[in-house]
Amino acid sequence: MKPFEFENEIDIAWCPGCGNYSIRKALIRALQELEADPLHTVLVSGIGQAAKMPQYVNCHFFNGLHGRGLPVAVSVKACNPHLTVIAEGGDGDMYGEGGNHFIHNIRRNPDITHLVHNNMIYGLTKGQASPTSQKGFVTNVQVDGVINQPFNPLAVALSLGATFIARAFSGDIDQLTDIIKAAVKHKGYALIDIFQPCVTFNKTNNFAWYKENTYSLDSHYDSSDKENAAKKVMETEKYPLGIIYRENGVKTFVEKINIYQDNKQPIVCRNRDLGKVNQLIND
Amino acid sequence: MKPFEFENEIDIAWCPGCGNYSIRKALIRALQELEADPLHTVLVSGIGQAAKMPQYVNCHFFNGLHGRGLPVAVSVKACNPHLTVIAEGGDGDMYGEGGNHFIHNIRRNPDITHLVHNNMIYGLTKGQASPTSQKGFVTNVQVDGVINQPFNPLAVALSLGATFIARAFSGDIDQLTDIIKAAVKHKGYALIDIFQPCVTFNKTNNFAWYKENTYSLDSHYDSSDKENAAKKVMETEKYPLGIIYRENGVKTFVEKINIYQDNKQPIVCRNRDLGKVNQLIND
Amino acid sequence: MKETLTIVLSGEAGQGLQTIEEFLVQSIKSDYHVFSNKEVMSRVRGGNNTVEIVISDKQVYAYRNDIDVLFLLNNDSFDRLKKRVHEKTVIIGESSFLSEDNKKKYEMIELNLTELSKTAGNKLYANTILFGYIARMISLETSICEQIIRSNFKKLKEEIIEANIQAFSLGYNHYKKTAMIKEIAKNSMADDYKMIDGTTALSIGALAGGCNFVASYPMSPSTGVLIYLSKKAKEFNVLVEQAEDEIAALNMVIGAWYTGARGLATTSGGGFALMGEALSLSGITETPCVIHIAQRPGPATGLPTRTEQGDLNLALYAGHGEFPRIILAPGKLEDACLLGQKAFYLADKYQVPVIILTDQYFLESMGEMKKMFFEEKYLKQFIEKTDSGYLRYKLSDHPVSIRGVPGFGDGFVKVDSDEHGENGLLTEDFDIRVQMNDKRLAKEKLILDDYQEANLIGSSEYDNLIIGWGSTYGVLEEYVRESKDSTSFLYIKQVYPLSSKLLPYLRKAKKIICVENNATGQFANLLHWYLDVKADIRILKYNGEPFSIEEINLRLKEATK
Amino acid sequence: MKETLTIVLSGEAGQGLQTIEEFLVQSIKSDYHVFSNKEVMSRVRGGNNTVEIVISDKQVYAYRNDIDVLFLLNNDSFDRLKKRVHEKTVIIGESSFLSEDNKKKYEMIELNLTELSKTAGNKLYANTILFGYIARMISLETSICEQIIRSNFKKLKEEIIEANIQAFSLGYNHYKKTAMIKEIAKNSMADDYKMIDGTTALSIGALAGGCNFVASYPMSPSTGVLIYLSKKAKEFNVLVEQAEDEIAALNMVIGAWYTGARGLATTSGGGFALMGEALSLSGITETPCVIHIAQRPGPATGLPTRTEQGDLNLALYAGHGEFPRIILAPGKLEDACLLGQKAFYLADKYQVPVIILTDQYFLESMGEMKKMFFEEKYLKQFIEKTDSGYLRYKLSDHPVSIRGVPGFGDGFVKVDSDEHGENGLLTEDFDIRVQMNDKRLAKEKLILDDYQEANLIGSSEYDNLIIGWGSTYGVLEEYVRESKDSTSFLYIKQVYPLSSKLLPYLRKAKKIICVENNATGQFANLLHWYLDVKADIRILKYNGEPFSIEEINLRLKEATK
Ligand SMILES: Cc1ncc(C[n+]2csc(CCOP(=O)(O)OP(=O)(O)O)c2C)c(N)n1
Ligand SMILES: Cc1ncc(C[n+]2csc(CCOP(=O)(O)OP(=O)(O)O)c2C)c(N)n1
Ligand code: SF4
Ligand code: SF4
Ligand SMILES: [Mg+2]
Ligand SMILES: [Mg+2]
């Protein structure tokens, strides 16, 4: 049994053909290739099809509330910096219900990896528009088509100072694996928006559509150039795939927190000095 | 008694010298100069010092919950497009607690004016960091100084396709008045982030600091140039004041909603045909 | 006594069970009384879902545990259903779907849909073949069935429709009559009845109540109402907007009411748990709102696609501070219509939040409902044009002040989430605070003028009184109608505030038995402190399933002896 | 009998009332017993705020309505205080602050602080002058007062400190003895007592309970705890983070507990109304959490800086679905320490959410508290190192499973907001659902092993039993100690779950009187359904003020006669 895999076959609740399977493969492969220790890896998710991921990867997990994966992930990492923390969920989960945590956690720059399955739809609730759904997209609620501007997670992340911004496609497992590895290794907040076809509810943005509407950044692309990145994240004719922006050396949340300045121990290992508390109350 | 003013003197709860007084002056003047009808004007706010504004301007108002001004404002406008709707609040109110409504309502492009008093602090709760507080800023909660990247509302708005983005300073009432007038006239969502000194709790970003760290865009500035705007919104050495980006002709929320396609009447004026409902239940 | 035949179709998500359910219900209703319900897993494909179709010669409303005929449509569903299968159950399906062991224990009729659909030319026809098969089994009129196929597939090409009709015949002819399956005397529902599910009934009720604004965030099992109203939006002038989260949803709804619309937020317990602050906003600003809570088992994500009545307490006490509210809990399809309508009227009339409490089982079951004509009276608008001296919170003998809306009249409509004076401006005056608090709380009594009376089902003379609310109505009404002991059933539709009109019913009982689909007896607790009546026995269920008639029979027999 | 002198200082926000309060309390405590409280408007400058200082020869804990000496520090405060002024009240202030009419009705002593501070050289010295004035009035030891000035201003330049001492003398010498102000026999608090406010007591309690993580969003009156713990963060290794909203706050706290920390979220009713879903998450995942709700009057924004006990119901029922919780409500300063500590212990031990309910009045009043030594026992960690076969939700006779945390041991800690099996993976199995629900709910009984017993104050023989919880402790304890009728007071500290240990006290009473700072009697309702005990009389107050001793005297006399 290899790390992050299960002894016995597991029942996966996703639809056959769903892009989520490939993401799972890439995630497990990335963690294995990084030789990550499952006992020091925590997957944190919200609720949705994407957010079921922790059920299918053998390590610690906290499968919380719809939209609320990030705050849990960030505090897990903050309380124990020795853990590798990955927050994962869908586009509705992370950009819709969880939008406020998305924008404010970028500002914290926690050292976590953030995987968002972007299928441009709410899968688990059977096909309503997600924040990333494209204009005109017809659903059972948006009966005359989506009228709102799609949410651009990469542009928002960049505007807030995110230090690792990438887009991937579940159809290219190798690239995705590489990006995940880079994201996990990155010191700071790392966002990967992963295009993922929902074969059941999104008949528009299917595998072929994603294939047609994306291209990979070539090896000459300079991901440290912020101005260029600012243009790349706005491209929608064809969406660029790859690490669009990366900035090293920005202090992470833990590196900035006062109690970690002279002491790197996880909180759980530190003891409260009751004598000092008694002094407080008795002086 | 001029429109938007009161018959008798009113008791204003702001501190003497607070920037909010100037914003009030500019707002009232702008509405008067636009000859807006107070009976068709609705001020919607959340909670905070800034959010007390509706108490001091004589027109309709809905003074709702901390962070929740925008959803109310957007639905007021959507239910009655004949009304002029202004949402107003503080940086904590609108970008902190209300952050999710901020990012998603930009995507709707509702035809409302959004005034955010940016004093880089929580005033009403007596001085904690707000999302726009600058790094290192010391407060009673951020005792070793703010460690998170400040929130950049203009950059976020631009990345989400906002069609009117401006920054003003309460210290320049004339400019602010002009910008408010342009914003109210703008068809679509119009954001004005207003620098406002909090004389009581923010001793760092005081009047002089704002004066020193801002400059006005000159008359040659082309606010329709998005690429240039993208650079302007990132400037922090000195913050540009003025209308940074303006895009006309983008459909507003109401223009896109299906029930307004052939009928412009406010919802409250439309009658339910009970006969048709009875058909539904009886066929 | 009723005769019933319980057919269960068991397959996996994505196999189209819901389509067969609709075809069957639509066709069966011309020959029999029918009731259907389903239970599905929280997944889009695979797993094990079932549809239950109960056929009877009399009205039926209740979930049945015991299966008469079980169709196995895939391999791994039998184990999960074992408890519902008995000696006389006939199992129909592909031979390989049942183990050899089980084949020895149960009657099995082979039906190889895979092969038959190959014959028919496409595996997509499996459902139509099955439809034909069942049609013959329960002697349905083929012409009606064909009509149903035609009308449901009317958007498809003619040749495909024809092929489906062929497939239907294939299935029809494939069935061989057998005595193992009991025959039910034909007796269809009356002409003034129609088949409908809870979701549709409630949604139509909302339309009848003037609902013209919906802001919601999708959440099972409440999304059906959102979808139905989206479909009708243009025809009925309903502004439907999917909100970015539940907090936005209710704040938008409140903004809509402030502007004169009649807004609805539909959600489930988890979504409602985020709405407490906004509910409180509706309370203090006296801006009406209507919220539909479609309950499912919690806590937290719990069992997203199952049923429970676990959120009554939350509905009762959500929101900080003290303010009145109304909670309605339809359990009968007619009441989903009526209370769906009345909710908007009550909200408007009393300027309070109104909550409609349903659950997954109620919303997703289909049963027969008496047709009706909605009354205009509930569309009455309580909004008035304002004068120039208008005061939104004018104090008077009557706790409900005149409600104006911006843009209509000469007055300003000033509304504040802070404690406020008559003019809507914030105040910190102690006396005004008390007056305003008293004004708001005084509505709780006033609301009882419109109390939605409970129904006593069964004899007006009884020893035992069952109390139920919401979706337990069906099973309890069936129990009481069939039982011979001295037991009646008080069906509560308005769970809050409760009226003292209920007391005579309660006092008469020697034994009060509260039946609830939750683990703690939340309504029984309410009854205790609010009307000072103690339930003698609580019959509770909280595994995610509704009560079955068999379980109710057993547990009530035990309780009443 | 106690002798008390009630001094009220009335001014506007920004005038530094809080500084004078601290100076006075610190100096008075060496000569008298003292209790102080304040009421402030929801604004940063202007308006009218007051500080009340009660001086006595015995312990005092209660807010007084009637003012003996009123200092008017600005112009427009008298009208708002009229109801608290009586014939014998001595008013001190600038002549112009009282109208001519009022000057005829009341005794006034002129004190022109504006002029005196001009003499002293700077208007900033007004507070120190006033301090001196009052020091002489109540015969404080000048050396102690000077020491206090020095230590409070120790960061300032020596010349400014000197000038303040001069200003103090100026005020001191300015006061002329008068018989109009009664003298209180000196009797200071014992050495093993200290002056403290509720905020500090609770915060220190949290530190004693091992609190090492705080995520909160500022909200009055809960922010004080956040501020105190921020100040102590580095010294005590507490990770304090201001969250982007309350939802993030509680989810972060839950994430912290999951990782082995002891987290706290401090908020008020409106913030807590947003935390219901996360509370439910704590419930189903059995991840502990501690929440402090600092109550203020609602609904919605209500009266942000006033006091109320209106959120008990919300604390009791927040969150969807059914799960156990513990609610503690300290009313005595010692208990803020003890329960603040114990909250973390209980959360850890039973793996449930624990809520500490306080209110503005309790948090912001200063009184004397017996010093104490915290017990190590409450720091006991219940976390265990995991084995490789570790199951987070292992079922056994005991409903509390072993809790491991990631990174410590060989097992995986898998935690799910869906219903789950022993291994933490989601399940839809009906039987496991029931087992897990039963497991969680079974803790409610178990928790009572650690029930924080109520205190009976007064004679153990009584006819009338007053019930109070939380901040009404002070006024009720004073009432009972002083009253001669057969009335005792049962001070409830753990309001949920309630123990049957309370029943003997309750059954003994001829008359049960529930006193609550809310409009509906929320605790009385709980008592009714939970322990089946009905309060005979409810004494309620909900104007935003705490009960005063005078009002309690009046209303209890009425109630007990
Ligand atoms: C508070 C709350 N609101 C709504 C839901 C219902 N819900 C579950 S998953 C989901 C959206 C799923 O979409 P997404 O996050 O994009 O994930 P996907 O299924 O597409 O992978 C919603 C709305 C919920 N569980 N909780
Ligand atoms: C749900 C909720 N959380 C917290 C608060 C407390 N609160 C009131 S105003 C405020 C922040 C004020 O800051 P800002 O919005 O920047 O306005 P300012 O006072 O600076 O103008 C907070 C946190 C509240 N009223 N409601
Ligand atoms: S519904 Fe869509 S996202 Fe969900 S498992 Fe199926 S294909 Fe994947
Ligand atoms: S606290 Fe600051 S923002 Fe508030 S009124 Fe005073 S100066 Fe203005
Ligand atoms: Mg999605
Ligand atoms: Mg601010």
XYZ file of N, CA and C in Angstrom, chain D residues 355-508:
462
model
N -20.485 27.316 25.785
C -20.778 28.738 25.618
C -20.736 29.428 26.976
N -20.021 30.534 27.033
C -20.028 31.349 28.248
C -20.889 32.568 27.954
N -21.943 32.733 28.729
C -22.877 33.839 28.528
C -22.616 34.917 29.563
N -22.248 36.094 29.087
C -22.149 37.225 30.022
C -22.961 38.370 29.422
N -22.773 39.562 29.950
C -23.445 40.713 29.343
C -22.636 41.981 29.598
N -23.049 43.037 28.968
C -22.303 44.293 29.061
C -22.126 44.727 30.506
N -23.188 44.663 31.277
C -23.131 45.134 32.659
C -22.102 44.346 33.456
N -22.137 43.052 33.302
C -21.207 42.213 34.045
C -19.763 42.478 33.634
N -19.542 42.584 32.339
C -18.172 42.722 31.847
C -17.549 44.054 32.234
N -18.376 45.093 32.278
C -17.830 46.426 32.431
C -17.993 47.004 33.831
N -18.473 46.201 34.754
C -18.527 46.649 36.154
C -17.265 46.179 36.866
N -16.846 46.996 37.826
C -15.688 46.605 38.639
C -16.134 46.354 40.069
N -15.674 45.256 40.594
C -16.041 44.966 41.971
C -14.929 44.224 42.658
N -15.168 43.857 43.905
C -14.112 43.152 44.591
C -14.284 41.656 44.459
N -13.177 41.008 44.325
C -13.175 39.574 44.113
C -12.138 38.945 45.008
N -12.494 37.818 45.579
C -11.536 37.110 46.417
C -10.426 36.554 45.531
N -9.205 36.761 45.929
C -8.102 36.189 45.158
C -8.184 34.673 45.218
N -7.532 34.029 44.304
C -7.689 32.574 44.244
C -6.462 31.964 43.608
N -6.346 30.669 43.743
C -5.342 29.945 42.985
C -6.054 28.974 42.061
N -5.782 29.114 40.797
C -6.416 28.221 39.835
C -5.895 26.804 40.009
N -6.769 25.855 39.750
C -6.367 24.454 39.884
C -5.776 23.922 38.588
N -4.706 23.168 38.719
C -4.061 22.535 37.562
C -5.012 21.575 36.852
N -5.900 21.004 37.605
C -6.739 19.945 37.069
C -7.461 20.358 35.792
N -7.829 21.633 35.715
C -8.584 22.056 34.533
C -7.702 22.261 33.310
N -6.395 22.125 33.521
C -5.503 22.198 32.361
C -5.267 20.825 31.748
N -5.793 19.819 32.412
C -5.616 18.450 31.897
C -6.017 18.384 30.425
N -5.114 17.857 29.617
C -5.365 17.657 28.190
C -6.015 16.287 28.007
N -7.039 16.223 27.224
C -7.673 14.935 26.976
C -7.247 14.329 25.635
N -6.299 14.969 25.002
C -5.826 14.465 23.714
C -4.923 13.266 23.938
N -5.062 12.268 23.070
C -4.153 11.133 23.182
C -3.402 10.885 21.885
N -2.240 10.316 22.023
C -1.453 9.915 20.862
C -2.187 8.777 20.166
N -2.228 8.807 18.865
C -3.018 7.804 18.145
C -2.205 6.587 17.757
N -2.894 5.436 17.698
C -2.301 4.206 17.157
C -2.621 4.136 15.667
N -2.020 3.176 15.017
C -2.211 3.124 13.571
C -3.640 2.730 13.183
N -4.325 2.024 14.042
C -5.702 1.658 13.679
C -6.728 2.648 14.222
N -6.263 3.799 14.607
C -7.095 4.786 15.301
C -8.419 5.099 14.591
N -9.490 5.101 15.369
C -10.799 5.476 14.844
C -11.314 6.662 15.650
N -11.524 7.772 14.994
C -11.900 9.002 15.712
C -13.235 8.847 16.440
N -14.156 8.090 15.859
C -15.498 8.001 16.456
C -15.810 6.589 16.933
N -14.833 5.979 17.542
C -14.976 4.624 18.061
C -16.214 4.557 18.968
N -17.036 3.574 18.697
C -18.224 3.385 19.533
C -17.884 2.475 20.698
N -18.421 2.814 21.857
C -18.226 1.952 23.023
C -19.329 2.286 24.008
N -19.207 1.789 25.207
C -20.225 2.118 26.208
C -20.207 3.605 26.540
N -19.054 4.167 26.368
C -18.864 5.563 26.744
C -19.028 6.443 25.511
N -19.874 7.458 25.581
C -20.118 8.237 24.368
C -18.956 9.118 23.908
N -17.964 9.298 24.753
C -16.838 10.146 24.358
C -15.700 9.271 23.824
N -15.378 9.417 22.565
C -14.282 8.636 21.982
C -12.963 9.343 22.231
N -11.905 8.601 22.070
C -10.571 9.183 22.249
C -10.302 10.191 21.135
N -9.785 11.338 21.527
C -9.504 12.359 20.524
C -8.007 12.457 20.270
N -7.630 12.198 19.044
C -6.244 12.410 18.638
C -6.160 13.675 17.818
N -4.961 14.137 17.561
C -4.796 15.306 16.701
C -3.748 14.989 15.645
N -3.845 15.613 14.490
C -2.905 15.294 13.417
C -1.477 15.614 13.822
N -0.598 14.710 13.455
C 0.818 14.953 13.712
C 1.325 14.293 14.989
N 0.409 13.722 15.759
C 0.826 13.074 17.003
C 0.312 11.645 17.049
N 1.156 10.740 16.670
C 0.788 9.334 16.688
C 0.759 8.746 15.300
N 0.313 7.499 15.233
C 0.382 6.751 13.978
C -0.963 6.612 13.288
N -1.959 7.277 13.836
C -3.296 7.139 13.244
C -3.698 8.397 12.504
N -4.695 8.225 11.651
C -5.249 9.375 10.934
C -6.438 9.933 11.695
N -6.494 11.224 11.769
C -7.623 11.876 12.433
C -8.548 12.391 11.340
N -9.606 11.631 11.100
C -10.526 11.938 10.007
C -11.849 12.416 10.587
N -12.227 13.569 10.179
C -13.337 14.261 10.827
C -14.280 14.782 9.747
N -15.559 14.544 9.932
C -16.502 14.842 8.856
C -17.769 15.523 9.345
N -18.180 16.545 8.592
C -19.428 17.236 8.929
C -20.656 16.481 8.436
N -20.434 15.512 7.549
C -21.522 14.585 7.206
C -21.653 13.581 8.340
N -22.782 12.895 8.389
C -22.853 11.761 9.309
C -21.766 10.787 8.885
N -21.135 10.178 9.882
C -19.930 9.397 9.585
C -19.905 8.119 10.404
N -19.037 7.210 9.969
C -18.823 5.987 10.736
C -17.714 6.193 11.750
N -17.336 5.111 12.406
C -16.281 5.201 13.420
C -14.996 5.797 12.859
N -14.721 5.509 11.588
C -13.480 5.978 10.971
C -13.540 7.424 10.501
N -14.682 8.067 10.676
C -14.783 9.471 10.281
C -15.192 9.686 8.837
N -15.284 8.604 8.066
C -15.711 8.748 6.673
C -17.225 8.844 6.611
N -17.713 9.554 5.627
C -19.160 9.758 5.581
C -19.896 8.462 5.314
N -21.064 8.364 5.868
C -21.876 7.166 5.677
C -23.325 7.571 5.549
N -24.097 6.709 4.887
C -25.543 6.932 4.851
C -26.265 5.736 5.458
N -25.538 4.978 6.217
C -26.121 3.804 6.853
C -27.072 4.248 7.968
N -28.303 3.782 7.888
C -29.326 4.220 8.844
C -28.970 3.841 10.287
N -28.437 2.673 10.463
C -28.152 2.228 11.826
C -26.980 2.992 12.432
N -25.972 3.194 11.615
C -24.823 3.947 12.143
C -25.258 5.371 12.484
N -26.101 5.922 11.624
C -26.652 7.249 11.922
C -27.251 7.288 13.330
N -28.050 6.301 13.613
C -28.710 6.286 14.921
C -27.682 6.119 16.031
N -26.738 5.239 15.816
C -25.709 5.035 16.849
C -24.913 6.310 17.104
N -24.560 6.989 16.036
C -23.753 8.206 16.197
C -24.575 9.330 16.831
N -25.815 9.433 16.421
C -26.683 10.460 17.009
C -26.880 10.168 18.504
N -27.098 8.910 18.817
C -27.268 8.523 20.223
C -25.997 8.801 21.014
N -24.883 8.464 20.412
C -23.581 8.701 21.059
C -23.432 10.178 21.408
N -23.732 11.012 20.451
C -23.568 12.448 20.712
C -24.542 12.937 21.781
N -25.794 12.528 21.631
C -26.804 13.051 22.555
C -26.642 12.473 23.955
N -26.023 11.291 24.039
C -25.821 10.680 25.358
C -24.909 11.538 26.224
N -24.113 12.368 25.591
C -23.198 13.198 26.385
C -23.940 14.185 27.269
N -25.136 14.534 26.857
C -25.878 15.532 27.640
C -26.056 15.098 29.092
N -26.296 13.819 29.300
C -26.422 13.305 30.673
C -25.065 13.270 31.356
N -24.099 12.766 30.622
C -22.759 12.586 31.156
C -22.185 13.900 31.694
N -22.458 14.941 30.961
C -21.951 16.264 31.293
C -22.323 16.666 32.716
N -23.461 16.142 33.156
C -23.949 16.529 34.480
C -23.050 16.030 35.607
N -22.161 15.071 35.299
C -21.148 14.671 36.295
C -20.357 15.870 36.768
N -20.159 16.798 35.860
C -19.370 17.988 36.191
C -20.267 19.195 36.403
N -21.512 18.964 36.732
C -22.431 20.101 36.858
C -21.891 21.141 37.832
N -21.869 22.346 37.379
C -21.397 23.433 38.230
C -22.550 23.827 39.149
N -22.453 23.427 40.381
C -23.607 23.569 41.263
C -24.016 25.029 41.471
N -25.285 25.175 41.687
C -25.820 26.503 41.970
C -25.514 26.864 43.420
N -25.503 28.125 43.730
C -25.322 28.563 45.126
C -26.643 29.012 45.707
N -26.947 28.515 46.875
C -28.101 29.057 47.576
C -27.614 30.180 48.470
N -28.179 31.342 48.259
C -27.766 32.491 49.062
C -28.925 32.888 49.955
N -28.617 33.066 51.238
C -29.679 33.299 52.206
C -29.918 32.015 52.978
N -30.957 32.054 53.778
C -31.240 30.927 54.662
C -31.652 29.703 53.856
N -31.330 28.520 54.377
C -31.745 27.303 53.693
C -33.221 27.011 53.960
N -33.798 27.789 54.858
C -35.261 27.708 55.053
C -35.871 28.949 54.414
N -36.804 28.758 53.530
C -37.384 29.920 52.863
C -38.772 29.606 52.336
N -39.534 30.660 52.182
C -40.816 30.534 51.501
C -40.667 30.893 50.027
N -39.954 31.994 49.818
C -39.784 32.489 48.462
C -38.389 32.158 47.972
N -38.330 31.648 46.753
C -37.019 31.397 46.186
C -36.862 32.223 44.904
N -35.877 33.106 44.949
C -35.551 33.869 43.741
C -34.596 33.045 42.906
N -34.842 33.008 41.618
C -33.894 32.354 40.710
C -33.264 33.428 39.843
N -31.958 33.396 39.761
C -31.258 34.318 38.878
C -30.070 33.615 38.261
N -29.635 34.132 37.152
C -28.447 33.554 36.475
C -27.632 34.707 35.908
N -26.342 34.491 35.836
C -25.496 35.536 35.250
C -25.502 36.801 36.073
N -25.523 37.925 35.386
C -25.211 39.212 35.993
C -26.208 39.723 37.023
N -27.369 39.097 37.163
C -28.290 39.557 38.201
C -27.817 39.109 39.582
N -26.769 38.287 39.599
C -26.250 37.820 40.873
C -26.075 38.942 41.889
N -25.368 39.987 41.493
C -24.989 41.030 42.436
C -26.177 41.640 43.143
N -27.120 42.070 42.388
C -28.257 42.779 42.954
C -29.132 41.830 43.788
N -29.220 40.589 43.351
C -30.060 39.640 44.086
C -29.380 39.202 45.375
N -28.090 39.046 45.313
C -27.369 38.665 46.538
C -27.472 39.804 47.564
N -27.336 41.036 47.095
C -27.477 42.165 48.030
C -28.879 42.198 48.618
N -29.854 41.980 47.770
C -31.243 42.002 48.239
C -31.455 40.967 49.339
N -31.020 39.749 49.053
C -31.285 38.659 49.989
C -30.534 38.860 51.295
N -29.306 39.294 51.224
C -28.521 39.516 52.434
C -29.174 40.569 53.329
N -29.805 41.534 52.715
C -30.365 42.639 53.493
C -31.818 42.398 53.896
N -32.504 41.548 53.148
C -33.956 41.444 53.387
C -34.243 40.553 54.582
N -35.354 40.830 55.226
C -35.670 40.085 56.431
C -36.789 39.076 56.209
N -37.421 39.145 55.046
C -38.496 38.173 54.802
C -37.897 36.821 54.446
N -38.734 35.843 54.341
C -38.259 34.485 54.152
C -37.965 34.223 52.673
N -36.935 34.897 52.207
C -36.609 34.791 50.785
C -35.146 34.429 50.615
N -34.907 33.405 49.813
C -33.524 33.075 49.486
C -33.348 33.170 47.978
N -32.107 33.024 47.590
C -31.772 33.252 46.180
C -30.928 32.093 45.673
N -31.387 31.474 44.620
C -30.636 30.396 43.996
C -29.934 30.963 42.760
N -28.629 31.007 42.875
C -27.805 31.604 41.812
C -27.307 30.490 40.895
N -27.832 30.486 39.690
C -27.538 29.414 38.733
C -26.326 29.836 37.904
N -25.336 28.976 37.844
C -24.124 29.303 37.082
C -24.020 28.499 35.798
N -24.556 27.286 35.852
C -24.579 26.483 34.628
C -26.029 26.429 34.197
N -26.349 27.130 33.131
C -27.760 27.210 32.757
C -28.180 26.071 31.839
N -27.189 25.363 31.274
C -27.545 24.211 30.470
C -26.366 23.267 30.361
N -26.597 21.964 30.429
C -27.848 21.352 30.853
C -28.067 21.570 32.343
N -29.298 21.571 32.740
C -29.642 21.760 34.153
C -29.654 20.414 34.859
N -29.238 20.443 36.090
C -29.179 19.191 36.845
C -30.413 19.042 37.723
N -30.806 17.813 37.938
C -31.938 17.564 38.837
C -31.539 17.861 40.278
N -30.251 18.097 40.484
C -29.812 18.536 41.821
C -30.486 19.844 42.236
N -30.982 20.556 41.266
C -31.647 21.816 41.597
C -33.038 21.579 42.175
N -33.592 20.414 41.904
C -34.999 20.200 42.254
C -35.318 20.355 43.737
N -34.506 19.792 44.619
C -34.817 19.966 46.043
C -34.960 21.439 46.448
N -34.100 22.276 45.910
C -34.217 23.704 46.209
C -35.544 24.261 45.706
N -35.881 23.851 44.496
C -37.049 24.419 43.842
C -38.330 23.928 44.504
N -38.342 22.670 44.870
C -39.560 22.060 45.422
C -39.885 22.630 46.792
N -38.862 23.047 47.473
C -39.032 23.550 48.826
C -39.749 24.908 48.846
